Tab-separated table of C-alpha atoms in Angstrom:
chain	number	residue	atom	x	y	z
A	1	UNK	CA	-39.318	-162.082	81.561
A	2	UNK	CA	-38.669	-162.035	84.970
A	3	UNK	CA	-34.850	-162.673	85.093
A	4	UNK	CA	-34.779	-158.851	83.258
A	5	UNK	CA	-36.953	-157.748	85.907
A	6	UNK	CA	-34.651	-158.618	88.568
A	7	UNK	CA	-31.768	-156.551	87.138
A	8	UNK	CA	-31.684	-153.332	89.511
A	9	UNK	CA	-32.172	-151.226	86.892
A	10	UNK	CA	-30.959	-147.334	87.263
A	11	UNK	CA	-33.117	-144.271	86.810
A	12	UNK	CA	-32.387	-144.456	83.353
A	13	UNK	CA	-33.418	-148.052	82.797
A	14	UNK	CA	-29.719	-148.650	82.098
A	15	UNK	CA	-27.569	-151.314	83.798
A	16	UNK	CA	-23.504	-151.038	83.640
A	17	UNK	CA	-21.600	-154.075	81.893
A	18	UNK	CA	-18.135	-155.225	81.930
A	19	UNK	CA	-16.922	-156.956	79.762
A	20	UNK	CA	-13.888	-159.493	80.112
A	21	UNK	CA	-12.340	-162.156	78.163
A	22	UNK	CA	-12.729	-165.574	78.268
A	23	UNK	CA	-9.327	-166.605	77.291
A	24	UNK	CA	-7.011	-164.269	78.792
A	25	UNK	CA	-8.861	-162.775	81.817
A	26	UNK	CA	-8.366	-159.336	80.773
A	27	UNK	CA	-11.390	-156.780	80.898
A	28	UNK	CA	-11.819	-155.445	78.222
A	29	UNK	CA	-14.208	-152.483	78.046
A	30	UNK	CA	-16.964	-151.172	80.188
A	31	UNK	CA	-20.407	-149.848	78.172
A	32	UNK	CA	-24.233	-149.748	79.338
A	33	UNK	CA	-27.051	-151.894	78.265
A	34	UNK	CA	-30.968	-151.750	78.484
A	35	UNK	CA	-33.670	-153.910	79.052
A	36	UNK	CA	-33.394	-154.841	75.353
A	37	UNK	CA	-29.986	-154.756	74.799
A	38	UNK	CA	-29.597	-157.716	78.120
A	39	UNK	CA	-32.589	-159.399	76.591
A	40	UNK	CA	-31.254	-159.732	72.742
A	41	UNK	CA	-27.528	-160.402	74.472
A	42	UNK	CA	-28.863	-163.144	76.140
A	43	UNK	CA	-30.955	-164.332	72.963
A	44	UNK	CA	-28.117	-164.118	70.745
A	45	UNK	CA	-24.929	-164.547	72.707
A	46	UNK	CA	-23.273	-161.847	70.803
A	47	UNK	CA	-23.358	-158.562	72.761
A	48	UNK	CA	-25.318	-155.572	72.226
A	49	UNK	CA	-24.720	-152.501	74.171
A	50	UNK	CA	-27.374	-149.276	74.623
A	51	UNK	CA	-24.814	-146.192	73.742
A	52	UNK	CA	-25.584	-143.395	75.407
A	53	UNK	CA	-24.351	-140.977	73.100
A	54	UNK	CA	-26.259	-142.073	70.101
A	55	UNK	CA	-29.381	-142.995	72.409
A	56	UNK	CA	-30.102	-146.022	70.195
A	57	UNK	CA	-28.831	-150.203	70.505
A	58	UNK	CA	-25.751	-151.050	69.772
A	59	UNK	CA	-24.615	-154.353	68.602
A	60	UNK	CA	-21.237	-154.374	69.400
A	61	UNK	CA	-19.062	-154.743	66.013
A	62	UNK	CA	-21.537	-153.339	63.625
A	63	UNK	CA	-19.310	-150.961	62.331
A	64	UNK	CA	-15.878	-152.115	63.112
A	65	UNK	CA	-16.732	-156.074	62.826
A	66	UNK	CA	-15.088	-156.674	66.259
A	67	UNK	CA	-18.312	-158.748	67.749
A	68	UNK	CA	-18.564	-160.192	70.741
A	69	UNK	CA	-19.058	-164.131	71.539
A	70	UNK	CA	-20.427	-164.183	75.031
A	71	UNK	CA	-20.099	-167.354	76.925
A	72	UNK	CA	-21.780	-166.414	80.636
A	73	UNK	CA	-23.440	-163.470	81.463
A	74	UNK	CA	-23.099	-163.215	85.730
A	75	UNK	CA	-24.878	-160.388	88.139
A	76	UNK	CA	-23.608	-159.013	90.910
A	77	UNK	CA	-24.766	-158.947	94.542
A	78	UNK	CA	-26.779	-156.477	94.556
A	79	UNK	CA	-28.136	-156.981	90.876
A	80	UNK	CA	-27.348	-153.790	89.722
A	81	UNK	CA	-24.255	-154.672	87.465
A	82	UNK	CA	-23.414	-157.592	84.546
A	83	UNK	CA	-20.328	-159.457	83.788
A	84	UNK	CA	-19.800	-160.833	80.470
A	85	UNK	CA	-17.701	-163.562	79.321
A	86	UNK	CA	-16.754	-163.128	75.806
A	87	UNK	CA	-14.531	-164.029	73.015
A	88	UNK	CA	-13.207	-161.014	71.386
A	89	UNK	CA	-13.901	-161.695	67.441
A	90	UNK	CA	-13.166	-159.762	63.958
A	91	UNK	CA	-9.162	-159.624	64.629
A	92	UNK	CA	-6.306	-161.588	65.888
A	93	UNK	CA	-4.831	-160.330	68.410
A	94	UNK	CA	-8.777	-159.539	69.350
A	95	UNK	CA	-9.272	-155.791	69.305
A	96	UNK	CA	-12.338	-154.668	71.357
A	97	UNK	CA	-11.620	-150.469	71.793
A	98	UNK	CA	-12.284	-148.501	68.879
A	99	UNK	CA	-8.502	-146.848	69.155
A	100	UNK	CA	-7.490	-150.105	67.600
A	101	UNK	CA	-5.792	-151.741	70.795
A	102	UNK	CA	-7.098	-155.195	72.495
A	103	UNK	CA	-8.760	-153.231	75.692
A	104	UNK	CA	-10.243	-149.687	76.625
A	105	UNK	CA	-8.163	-149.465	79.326
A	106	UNK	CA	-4.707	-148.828	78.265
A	107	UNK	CA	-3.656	-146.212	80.355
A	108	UNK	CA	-2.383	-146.557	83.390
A	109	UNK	CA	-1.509	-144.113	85.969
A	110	UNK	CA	3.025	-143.631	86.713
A	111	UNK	CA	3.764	-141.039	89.050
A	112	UNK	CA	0.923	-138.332	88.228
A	113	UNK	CA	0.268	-138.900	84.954
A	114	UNK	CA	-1.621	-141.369	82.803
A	115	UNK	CA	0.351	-143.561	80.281
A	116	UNK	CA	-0.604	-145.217	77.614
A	117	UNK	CA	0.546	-148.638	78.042
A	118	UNK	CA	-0.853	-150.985	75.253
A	119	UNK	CA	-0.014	-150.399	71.190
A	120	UNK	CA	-2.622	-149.948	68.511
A	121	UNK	CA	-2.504	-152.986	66.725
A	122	UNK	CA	-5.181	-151.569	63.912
A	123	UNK	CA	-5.141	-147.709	62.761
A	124	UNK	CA	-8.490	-147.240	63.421
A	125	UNK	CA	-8.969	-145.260	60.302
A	126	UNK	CA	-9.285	-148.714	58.870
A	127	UNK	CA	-11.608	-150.588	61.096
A	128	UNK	CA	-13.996	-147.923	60.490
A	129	UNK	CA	-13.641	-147.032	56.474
B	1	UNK	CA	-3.506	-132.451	90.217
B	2	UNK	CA	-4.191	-132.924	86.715
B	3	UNK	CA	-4.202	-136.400	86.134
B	4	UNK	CA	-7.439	-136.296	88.766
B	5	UNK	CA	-8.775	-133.682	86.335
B	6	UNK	CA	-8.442	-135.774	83.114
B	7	UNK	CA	-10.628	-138.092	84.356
B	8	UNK	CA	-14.514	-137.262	83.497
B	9	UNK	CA	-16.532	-137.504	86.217
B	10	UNK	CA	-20.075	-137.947	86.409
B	11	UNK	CA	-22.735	-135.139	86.746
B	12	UNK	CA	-22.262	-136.698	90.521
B	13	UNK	CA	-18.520	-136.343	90.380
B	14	UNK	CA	-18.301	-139.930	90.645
B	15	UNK	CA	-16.654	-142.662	87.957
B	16	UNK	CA	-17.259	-146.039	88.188
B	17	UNK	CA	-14.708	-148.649	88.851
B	18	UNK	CA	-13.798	-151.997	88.152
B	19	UNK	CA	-11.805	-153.792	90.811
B	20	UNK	CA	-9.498	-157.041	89.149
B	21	UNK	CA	-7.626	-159.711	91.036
B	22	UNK	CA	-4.310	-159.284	89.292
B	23	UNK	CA	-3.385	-162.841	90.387
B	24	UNK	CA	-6.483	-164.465	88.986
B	25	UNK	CA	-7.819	-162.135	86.902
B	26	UNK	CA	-10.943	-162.251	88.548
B	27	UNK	CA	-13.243	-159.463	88.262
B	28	UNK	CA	-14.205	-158.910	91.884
B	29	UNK	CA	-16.175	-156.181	91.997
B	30	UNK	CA	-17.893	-152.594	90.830
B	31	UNK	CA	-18.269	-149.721	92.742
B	32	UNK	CA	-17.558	-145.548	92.204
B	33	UNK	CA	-15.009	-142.919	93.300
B	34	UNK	CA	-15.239	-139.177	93.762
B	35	UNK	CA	-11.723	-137.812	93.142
B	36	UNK	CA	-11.032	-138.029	96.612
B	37	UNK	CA	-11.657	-141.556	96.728
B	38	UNK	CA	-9.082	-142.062	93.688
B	39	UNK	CA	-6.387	-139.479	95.334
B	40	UNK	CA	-6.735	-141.517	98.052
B	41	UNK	CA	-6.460	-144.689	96.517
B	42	UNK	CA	-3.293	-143.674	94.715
B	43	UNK	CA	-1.896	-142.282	97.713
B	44	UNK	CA	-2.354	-144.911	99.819
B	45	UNK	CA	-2.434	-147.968	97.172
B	46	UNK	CA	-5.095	-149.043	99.214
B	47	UNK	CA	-8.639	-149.113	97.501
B	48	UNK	CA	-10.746	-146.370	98.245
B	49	UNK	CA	-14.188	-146.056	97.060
B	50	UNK	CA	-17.666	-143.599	97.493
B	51	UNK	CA	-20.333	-145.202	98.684
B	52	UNK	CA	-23.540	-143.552	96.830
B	53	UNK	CA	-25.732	-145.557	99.838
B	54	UNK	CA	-23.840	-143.490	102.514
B	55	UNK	CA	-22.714	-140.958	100.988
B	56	UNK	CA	-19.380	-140.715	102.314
B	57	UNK	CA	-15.695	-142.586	101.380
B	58	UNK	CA	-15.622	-146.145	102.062
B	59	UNK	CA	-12.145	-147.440	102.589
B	60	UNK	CA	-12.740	-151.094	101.521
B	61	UNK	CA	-12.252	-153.651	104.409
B	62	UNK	CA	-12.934	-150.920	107.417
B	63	UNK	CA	-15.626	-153.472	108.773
B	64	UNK	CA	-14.353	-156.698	106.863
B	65	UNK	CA	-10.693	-156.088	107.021
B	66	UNK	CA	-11.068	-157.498	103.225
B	67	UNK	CA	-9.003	-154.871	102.124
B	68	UNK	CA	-7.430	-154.490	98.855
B	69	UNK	CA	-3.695	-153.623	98.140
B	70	UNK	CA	-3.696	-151.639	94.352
B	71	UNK	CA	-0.833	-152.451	92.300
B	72	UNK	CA	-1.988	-150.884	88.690
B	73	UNK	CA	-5.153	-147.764	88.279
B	74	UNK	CA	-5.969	-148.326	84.735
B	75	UNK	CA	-8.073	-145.389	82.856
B	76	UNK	CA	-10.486	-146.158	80.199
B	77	UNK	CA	-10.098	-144.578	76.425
B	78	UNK	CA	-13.018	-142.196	77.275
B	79	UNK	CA	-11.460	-141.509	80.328
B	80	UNK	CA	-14.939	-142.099	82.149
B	81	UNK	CA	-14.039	-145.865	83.691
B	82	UNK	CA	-11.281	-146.898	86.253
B	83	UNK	CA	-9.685	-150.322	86.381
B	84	UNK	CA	-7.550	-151.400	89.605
B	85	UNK	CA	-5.665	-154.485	89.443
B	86	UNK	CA	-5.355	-155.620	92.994
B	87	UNK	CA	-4.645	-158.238	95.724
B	88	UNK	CA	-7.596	-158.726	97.813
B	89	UNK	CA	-6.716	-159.943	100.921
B	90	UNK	CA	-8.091	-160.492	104.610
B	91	UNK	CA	-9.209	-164.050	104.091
B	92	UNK	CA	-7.593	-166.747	102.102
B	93	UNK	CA	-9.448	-167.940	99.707
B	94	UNK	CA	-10.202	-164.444	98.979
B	95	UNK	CA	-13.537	-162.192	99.360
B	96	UNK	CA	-14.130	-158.962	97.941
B	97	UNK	CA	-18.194	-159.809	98.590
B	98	UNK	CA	-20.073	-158.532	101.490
B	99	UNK	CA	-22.128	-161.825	101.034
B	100	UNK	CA	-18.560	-163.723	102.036
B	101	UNK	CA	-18.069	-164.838	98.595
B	102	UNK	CA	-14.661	-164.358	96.396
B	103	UNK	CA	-16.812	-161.594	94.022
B	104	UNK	CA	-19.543	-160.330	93.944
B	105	UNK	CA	-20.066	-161.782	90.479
B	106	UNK	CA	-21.575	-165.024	91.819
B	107	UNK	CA	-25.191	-165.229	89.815
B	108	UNK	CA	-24.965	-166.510	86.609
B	109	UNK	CA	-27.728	-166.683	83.856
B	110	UNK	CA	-28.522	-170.332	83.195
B	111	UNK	CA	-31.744	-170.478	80.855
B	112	UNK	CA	-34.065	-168.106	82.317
B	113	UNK	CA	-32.619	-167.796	86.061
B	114	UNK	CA	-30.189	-165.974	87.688
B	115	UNK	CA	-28.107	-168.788	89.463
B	116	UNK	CA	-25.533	-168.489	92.131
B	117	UNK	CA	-22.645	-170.643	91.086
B	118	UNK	CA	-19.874	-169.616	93.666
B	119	UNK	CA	-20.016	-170.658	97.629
B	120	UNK	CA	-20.299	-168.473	100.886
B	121	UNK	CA	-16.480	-168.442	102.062
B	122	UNK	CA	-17.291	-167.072	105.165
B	123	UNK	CA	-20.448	-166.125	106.999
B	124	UNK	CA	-21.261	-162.134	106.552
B	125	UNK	CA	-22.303	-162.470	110.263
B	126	UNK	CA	-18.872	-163.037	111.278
B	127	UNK	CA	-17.271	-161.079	108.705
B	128	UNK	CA	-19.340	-158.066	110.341
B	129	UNK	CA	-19.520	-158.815	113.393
């Protein structure tokens, strides 16, 4: 498909993806995706990440349930990054970091020293049991 | 410092960032930081970032004058992604894009094709000239 073949992708065959929400405007995580993982995204319109730890697909929410709706899926300039807008599903307030809180990034740097700035709003003992 | 060193950086010393309009909520734009980059950036609340294509620190705006003012440096739960919250300015409309447009998230996928869906503000030739 040739829209996959004009993502930039890196040595790796991996592209970086943010992802943001529709609703609110906050981002809220940043993963990786492959070839495959774009392609069944797109397909689906729920996203599926590559993780890099586990070397394997990842649909987001398979474990935890928190899956992601994704509205538009945008490229950047230089079509080496993606942009995804989703709706955050599986829990209301919508949970998308697997400490439990809405976003991955809640901390934020005071003075010299990194604060954590958003509450759990799920142990995460029991999104994953 | 140690809040630099909490942050993991790459095998290239690098971490990728996200840069966020905080009045919009826009996502404007992706690009990487050594640590210098982010000292410099905290220092000077003035985005800072590594250009991989150079190779050297790239104060964003020192050809455009699009800089961007920093109000929040948000760290991911991994501690491997930044998130800035800033003000772009330099041009009003704003644009973070070196194609003139407000971000560089202007190509959208619509069927099978990557689609630009946001105008040229301004002319890169006379943003860089």
């Amino acid at each position: 498909m040739q829209w996959l073949e004009q993502v930039k992708w890196d040595a790796s065959g991996l592209v970086p993806v943010v992802a943001q929400e529709r609703s609110s405007g906050d981002v809220l995580m940043f993963a990786w995706m492959d070839r495959e993982a774009l392609r069944l995204t797109a397909e689906t319109r729920r996203a599926t990440y590559y993780s890099r730890s586990r070397q394997r697909l990842w649909p987001k929410g398979e474990s935890s349930g928190h899956v992601q709706e994704v509205h538009e899926i945008r490229l950047d300039c230089d079509n080496d990054v993606v942009l995804l807008k989703v709706t955050q599903h599986g829990h209301d307030p919508s949970i998308a970091c697997h400490t439990g809180r809405h976003s991955c990034f809640f901390q934020r740097l005071e003075g010299a020293q990194w604060q954590p700035v958003e509450p759990v709003l799920k142990d995460p003992a029991a999104i994953y049991s």
